[in-house]
CSV table of C-alpha atoms and ligand atoms in Angstrom, one decimal:
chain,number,residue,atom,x,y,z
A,23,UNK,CA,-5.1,-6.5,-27.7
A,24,UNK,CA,-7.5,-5.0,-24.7
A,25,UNK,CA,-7.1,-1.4,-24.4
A,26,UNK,CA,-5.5,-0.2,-21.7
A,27,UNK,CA,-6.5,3.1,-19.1
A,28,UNK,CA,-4.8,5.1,-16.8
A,29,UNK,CA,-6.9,7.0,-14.3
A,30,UNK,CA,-5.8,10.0,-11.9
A,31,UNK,CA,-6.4,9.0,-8.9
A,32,UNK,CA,-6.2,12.1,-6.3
A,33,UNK,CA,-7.6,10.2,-3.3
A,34,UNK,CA,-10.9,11.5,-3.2
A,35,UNK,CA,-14.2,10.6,-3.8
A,36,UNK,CA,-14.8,10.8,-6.7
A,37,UNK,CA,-11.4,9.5,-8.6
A,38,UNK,CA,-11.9,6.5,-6.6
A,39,UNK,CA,-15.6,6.2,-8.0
A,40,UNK,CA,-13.7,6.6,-11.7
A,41,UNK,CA,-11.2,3.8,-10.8
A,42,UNK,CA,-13.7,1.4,-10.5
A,43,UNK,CA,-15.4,2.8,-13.2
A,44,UNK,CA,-12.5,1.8,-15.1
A,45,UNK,CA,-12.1,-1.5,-13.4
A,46,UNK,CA,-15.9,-2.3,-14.8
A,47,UNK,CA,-14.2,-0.9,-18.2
A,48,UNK,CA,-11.3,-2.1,-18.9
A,49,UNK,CA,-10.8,-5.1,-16.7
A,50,UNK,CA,-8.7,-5.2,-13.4
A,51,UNK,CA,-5.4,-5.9,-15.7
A,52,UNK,CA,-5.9,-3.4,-18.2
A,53,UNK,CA,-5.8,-0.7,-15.2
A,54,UNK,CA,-3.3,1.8,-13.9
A,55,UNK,CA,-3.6,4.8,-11.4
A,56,UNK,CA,-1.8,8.0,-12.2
A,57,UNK,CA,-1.1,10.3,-8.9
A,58,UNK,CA,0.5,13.5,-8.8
A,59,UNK,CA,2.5,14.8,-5.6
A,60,UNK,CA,2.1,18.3,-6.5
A,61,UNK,CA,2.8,20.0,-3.5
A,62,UNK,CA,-0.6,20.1,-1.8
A,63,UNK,CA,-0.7,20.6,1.4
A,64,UNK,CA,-2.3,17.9,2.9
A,65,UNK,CA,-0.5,14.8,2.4
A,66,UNK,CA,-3.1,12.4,3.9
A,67,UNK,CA,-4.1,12.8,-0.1
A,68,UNK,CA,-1.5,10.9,-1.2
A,69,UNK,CA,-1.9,8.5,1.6
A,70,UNK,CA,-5.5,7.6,0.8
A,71,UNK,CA,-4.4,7.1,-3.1
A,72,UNK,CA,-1.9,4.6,-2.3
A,73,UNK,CA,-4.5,2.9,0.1
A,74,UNK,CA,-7.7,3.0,-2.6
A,75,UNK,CA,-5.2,1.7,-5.3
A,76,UNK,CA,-4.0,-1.2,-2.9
A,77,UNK,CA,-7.5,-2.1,-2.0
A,78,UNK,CA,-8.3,-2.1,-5.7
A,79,UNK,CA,-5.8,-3.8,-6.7
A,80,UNK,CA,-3.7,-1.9,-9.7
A,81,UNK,CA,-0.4,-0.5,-10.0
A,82,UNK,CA,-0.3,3.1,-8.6
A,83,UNK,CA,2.5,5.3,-9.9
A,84,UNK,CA,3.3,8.7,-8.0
A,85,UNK,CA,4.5,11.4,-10.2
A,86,UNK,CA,6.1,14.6,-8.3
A,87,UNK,CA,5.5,18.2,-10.2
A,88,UNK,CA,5.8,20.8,-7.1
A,89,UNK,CA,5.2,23.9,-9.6
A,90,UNK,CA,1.6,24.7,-8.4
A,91,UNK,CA,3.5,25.2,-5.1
A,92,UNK,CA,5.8,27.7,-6.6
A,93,UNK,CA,3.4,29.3,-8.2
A,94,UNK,CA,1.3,29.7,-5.1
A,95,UNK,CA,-1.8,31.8,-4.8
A,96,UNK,CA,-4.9,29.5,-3.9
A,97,UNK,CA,-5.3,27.3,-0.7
A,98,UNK,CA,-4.8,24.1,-1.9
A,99,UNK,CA,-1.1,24.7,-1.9
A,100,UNK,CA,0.0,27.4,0.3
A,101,UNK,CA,-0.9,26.9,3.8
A,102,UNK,CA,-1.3,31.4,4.6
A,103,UNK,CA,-4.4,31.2,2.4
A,104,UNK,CA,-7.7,29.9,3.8
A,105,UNK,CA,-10.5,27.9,2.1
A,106,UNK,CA,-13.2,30.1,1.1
A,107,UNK,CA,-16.0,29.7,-0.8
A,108,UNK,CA,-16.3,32.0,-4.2
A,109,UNK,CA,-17.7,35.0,-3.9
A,110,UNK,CA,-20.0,36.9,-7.0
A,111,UNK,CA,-18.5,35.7,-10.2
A,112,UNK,CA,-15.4,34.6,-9.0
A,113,UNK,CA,-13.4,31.3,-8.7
A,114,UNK,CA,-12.8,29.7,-5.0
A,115,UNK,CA,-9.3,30.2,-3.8
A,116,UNK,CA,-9.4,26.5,-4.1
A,117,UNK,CA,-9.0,26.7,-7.6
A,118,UNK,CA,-5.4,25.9,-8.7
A,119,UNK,CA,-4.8,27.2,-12.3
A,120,UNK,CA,-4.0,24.8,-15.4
A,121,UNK,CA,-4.2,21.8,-12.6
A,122,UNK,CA,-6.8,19.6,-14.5
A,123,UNK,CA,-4.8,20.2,-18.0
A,124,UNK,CA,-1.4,19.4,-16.6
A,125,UNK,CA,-2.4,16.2,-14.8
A,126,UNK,CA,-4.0,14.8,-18.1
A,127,UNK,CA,-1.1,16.4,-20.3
A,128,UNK,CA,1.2,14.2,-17.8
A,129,UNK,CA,-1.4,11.4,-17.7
A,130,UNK,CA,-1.3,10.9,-21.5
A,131,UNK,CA,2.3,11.0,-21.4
A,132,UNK,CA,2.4,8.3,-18.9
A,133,UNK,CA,0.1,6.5,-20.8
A,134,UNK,CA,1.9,6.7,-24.1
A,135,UNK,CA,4.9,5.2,-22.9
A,136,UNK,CA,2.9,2.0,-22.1
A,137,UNK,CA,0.8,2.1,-24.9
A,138,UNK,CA,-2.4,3.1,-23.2
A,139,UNK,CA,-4.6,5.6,-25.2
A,140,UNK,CA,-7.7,5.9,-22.7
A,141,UNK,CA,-7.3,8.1,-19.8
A,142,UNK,CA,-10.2,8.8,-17.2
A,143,UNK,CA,-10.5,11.4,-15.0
A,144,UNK,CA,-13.1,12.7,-11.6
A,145,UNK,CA,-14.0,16.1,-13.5
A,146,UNK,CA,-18.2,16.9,-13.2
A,147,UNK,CA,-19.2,20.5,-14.8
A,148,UNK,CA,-22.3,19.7,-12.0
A,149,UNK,CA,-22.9,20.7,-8.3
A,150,UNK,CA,-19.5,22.1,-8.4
A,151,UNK,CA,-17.0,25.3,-7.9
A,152,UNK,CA,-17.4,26.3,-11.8
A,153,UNK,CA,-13.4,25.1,-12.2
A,154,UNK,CA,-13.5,25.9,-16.0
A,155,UNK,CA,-10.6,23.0,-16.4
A,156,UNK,CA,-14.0,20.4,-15.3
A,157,UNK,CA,-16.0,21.1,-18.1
A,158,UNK,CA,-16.8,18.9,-21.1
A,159,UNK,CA,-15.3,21.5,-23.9
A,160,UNK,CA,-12.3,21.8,-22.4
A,161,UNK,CA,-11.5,18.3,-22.3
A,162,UNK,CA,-12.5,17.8,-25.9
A,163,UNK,CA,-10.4,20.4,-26.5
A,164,UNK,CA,-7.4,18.5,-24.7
A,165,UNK,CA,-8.6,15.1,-26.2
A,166,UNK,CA,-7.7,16.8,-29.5
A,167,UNK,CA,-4.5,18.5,-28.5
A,168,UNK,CA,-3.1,15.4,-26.9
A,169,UNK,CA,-4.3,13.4,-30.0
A,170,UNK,CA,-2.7,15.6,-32.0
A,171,UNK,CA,0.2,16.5,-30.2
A,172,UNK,CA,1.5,12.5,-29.7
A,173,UNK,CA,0.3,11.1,-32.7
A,174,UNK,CA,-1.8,8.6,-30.9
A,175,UNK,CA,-6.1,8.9,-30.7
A,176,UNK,CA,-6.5,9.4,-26.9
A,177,UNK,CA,-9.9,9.4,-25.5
A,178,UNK,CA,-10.0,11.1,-21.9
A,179,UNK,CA,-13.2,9.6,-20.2
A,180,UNK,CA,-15.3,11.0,-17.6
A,181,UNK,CA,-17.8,9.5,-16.1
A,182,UNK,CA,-18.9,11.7,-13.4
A,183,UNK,CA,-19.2,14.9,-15.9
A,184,UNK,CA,-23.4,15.1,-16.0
A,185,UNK,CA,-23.7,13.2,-12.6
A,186,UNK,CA,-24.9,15.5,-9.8
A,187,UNK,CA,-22.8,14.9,-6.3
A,188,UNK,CA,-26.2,12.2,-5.2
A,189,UNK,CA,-26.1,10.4,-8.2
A,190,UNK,CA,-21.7,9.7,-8.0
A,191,UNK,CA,-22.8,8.1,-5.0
A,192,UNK,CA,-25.1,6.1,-6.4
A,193,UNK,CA,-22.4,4.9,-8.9
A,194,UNK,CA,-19.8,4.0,-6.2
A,195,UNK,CA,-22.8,2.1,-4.8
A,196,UNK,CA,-23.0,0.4,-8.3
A,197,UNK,CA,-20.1,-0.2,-9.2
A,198,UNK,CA,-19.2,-2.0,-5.9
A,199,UNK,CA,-17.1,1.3,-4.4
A,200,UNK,CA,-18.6,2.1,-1.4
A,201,UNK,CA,-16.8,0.0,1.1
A,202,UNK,CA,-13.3,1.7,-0.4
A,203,UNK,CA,-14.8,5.3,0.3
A,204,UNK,CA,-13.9,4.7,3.9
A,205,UNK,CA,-10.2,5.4,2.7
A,206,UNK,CA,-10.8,8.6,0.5
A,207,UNK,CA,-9.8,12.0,1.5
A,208,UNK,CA,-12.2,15.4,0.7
A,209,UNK,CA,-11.6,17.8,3.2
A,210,UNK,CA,-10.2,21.1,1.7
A,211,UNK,CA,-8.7,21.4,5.9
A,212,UNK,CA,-7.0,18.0,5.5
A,213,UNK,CA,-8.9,16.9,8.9
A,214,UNK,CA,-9.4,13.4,9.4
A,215,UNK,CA,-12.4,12.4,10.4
A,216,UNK,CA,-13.4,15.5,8.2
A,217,UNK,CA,-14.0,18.6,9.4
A,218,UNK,CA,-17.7,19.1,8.0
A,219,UNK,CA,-17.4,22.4,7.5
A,220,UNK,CA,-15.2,23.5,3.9
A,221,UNK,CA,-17.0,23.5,0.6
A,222,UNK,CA,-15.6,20.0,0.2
A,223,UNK,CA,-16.9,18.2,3.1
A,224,UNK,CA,-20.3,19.9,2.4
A,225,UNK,CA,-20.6,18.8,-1.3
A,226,UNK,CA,-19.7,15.5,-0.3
A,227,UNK,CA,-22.1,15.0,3.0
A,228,UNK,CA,-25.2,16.2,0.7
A,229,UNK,CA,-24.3,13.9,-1.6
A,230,UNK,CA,-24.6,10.8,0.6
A,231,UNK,CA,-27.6,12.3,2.5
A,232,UNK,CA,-29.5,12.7,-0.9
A,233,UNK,CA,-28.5,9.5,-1.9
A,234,UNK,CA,-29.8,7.9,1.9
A,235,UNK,CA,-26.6,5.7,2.6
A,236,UNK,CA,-24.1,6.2,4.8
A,237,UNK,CA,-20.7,7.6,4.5
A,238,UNK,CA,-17.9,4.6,5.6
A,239,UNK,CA,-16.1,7.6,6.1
A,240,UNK,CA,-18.5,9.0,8.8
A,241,UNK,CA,-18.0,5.5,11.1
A,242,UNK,CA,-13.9,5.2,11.3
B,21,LIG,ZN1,-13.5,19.6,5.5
């Protein structure tokens, strides 16, 4: 039987460079997107999942989990707090605590119940905002939990972790993606065309610029 993968597709960048990824993987059948209406404040997110998972052809599922909203405290969530880049040793406000571990806990329960034990996700420990829930040992550390915890051997890919934000292009470019990235979302302000200016649309305009292509983004 081909193994089957569920990826988390947020709407941005670089989920959407994992999906097809995954596509390249696992075969177009063998492919499900995950999404997670968790409150966030800029529902164009959502939007552009839906679109990059029609475009791409799989079965998108949205799962609502609102608690990050209740919990409040960083800007992704609660619209009174502005995006701001870290400052010393800190973690940007953008940082939303336990988000990464709860998407795959859910995604690995998702996956379970349709007997799917590989799960990929958009994390990279490089070129971004230190969000201890991207690194490598924490997800091997999850891997293990999850495998432990549902009797079942899940492997939690990611295939952007070593990749610096020039070379994720590059792989979008690769893997047949860029055409799609015209419907991703990355502004931390929600703006569409993107604002240009929030950690976010920074990261993601060097990345293009060092890789010399365009953005489709940049011409709608
Ligand atoms: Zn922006």
């Amino acid at each position: 039987m081909d193994r089957k993968a569920v990826v988390v597709l947020s709407g941005g960048q670089d989920s959407t460079t994992c999906l097809y990824w995954a596509l390249e993987q696992f075969g177009a059948d063998n492919v499900e997107a995950l999404s997670f209406d968790y409150g966030q404040r800029h529902r164009i997110e959502l939007e552009c999942a839906a679109k990059v998972a029609n475009l791409a052809g799989v079965e998108q599922t949205t799962l609502p989990i609102d608690t990050f909203a209740a919990l409040g405290g960083n800007a992704l969530t609660d619209s009174a707090i502005g995006v701001e880049d870290a400052a010393g040793d800190s973690l940007p406000n953008t940082f939303v605590p336990g988000r990464n571990l709860i998407f795959l806990t859910f995604a690995a329960a998702f996956a379970w119940q349709r007997d799917a034990s590989d799960l990929v996700a958009g994390v990279a420990q490089t070129d971004y905002s230190g969000y201890p829930d991207c690194r490598r040992a924490t997800i091997d550390a999850l891997e293990q939990s999850l495998t432990l915890g549902m009797e079942r051997t899940f492997r939690i890919h990611t295939p952007l972790m070593s990749l610096t934000k020039k070379e994720t292009v590059e792989l979008a470019r690769d893997l047949g993606a860029l055409d799609v990235m015209a419907s991703t979302h990355t502004c931390y302000n929600g703006q569409r065309p993107p604002c240009g200016e929030c950690p976010a649309c920074r990261l993601r305009a060097r990345g293009f610029l060092e890789a010399g292509i365009a953005d489709p983004l940049d011409s709608i």
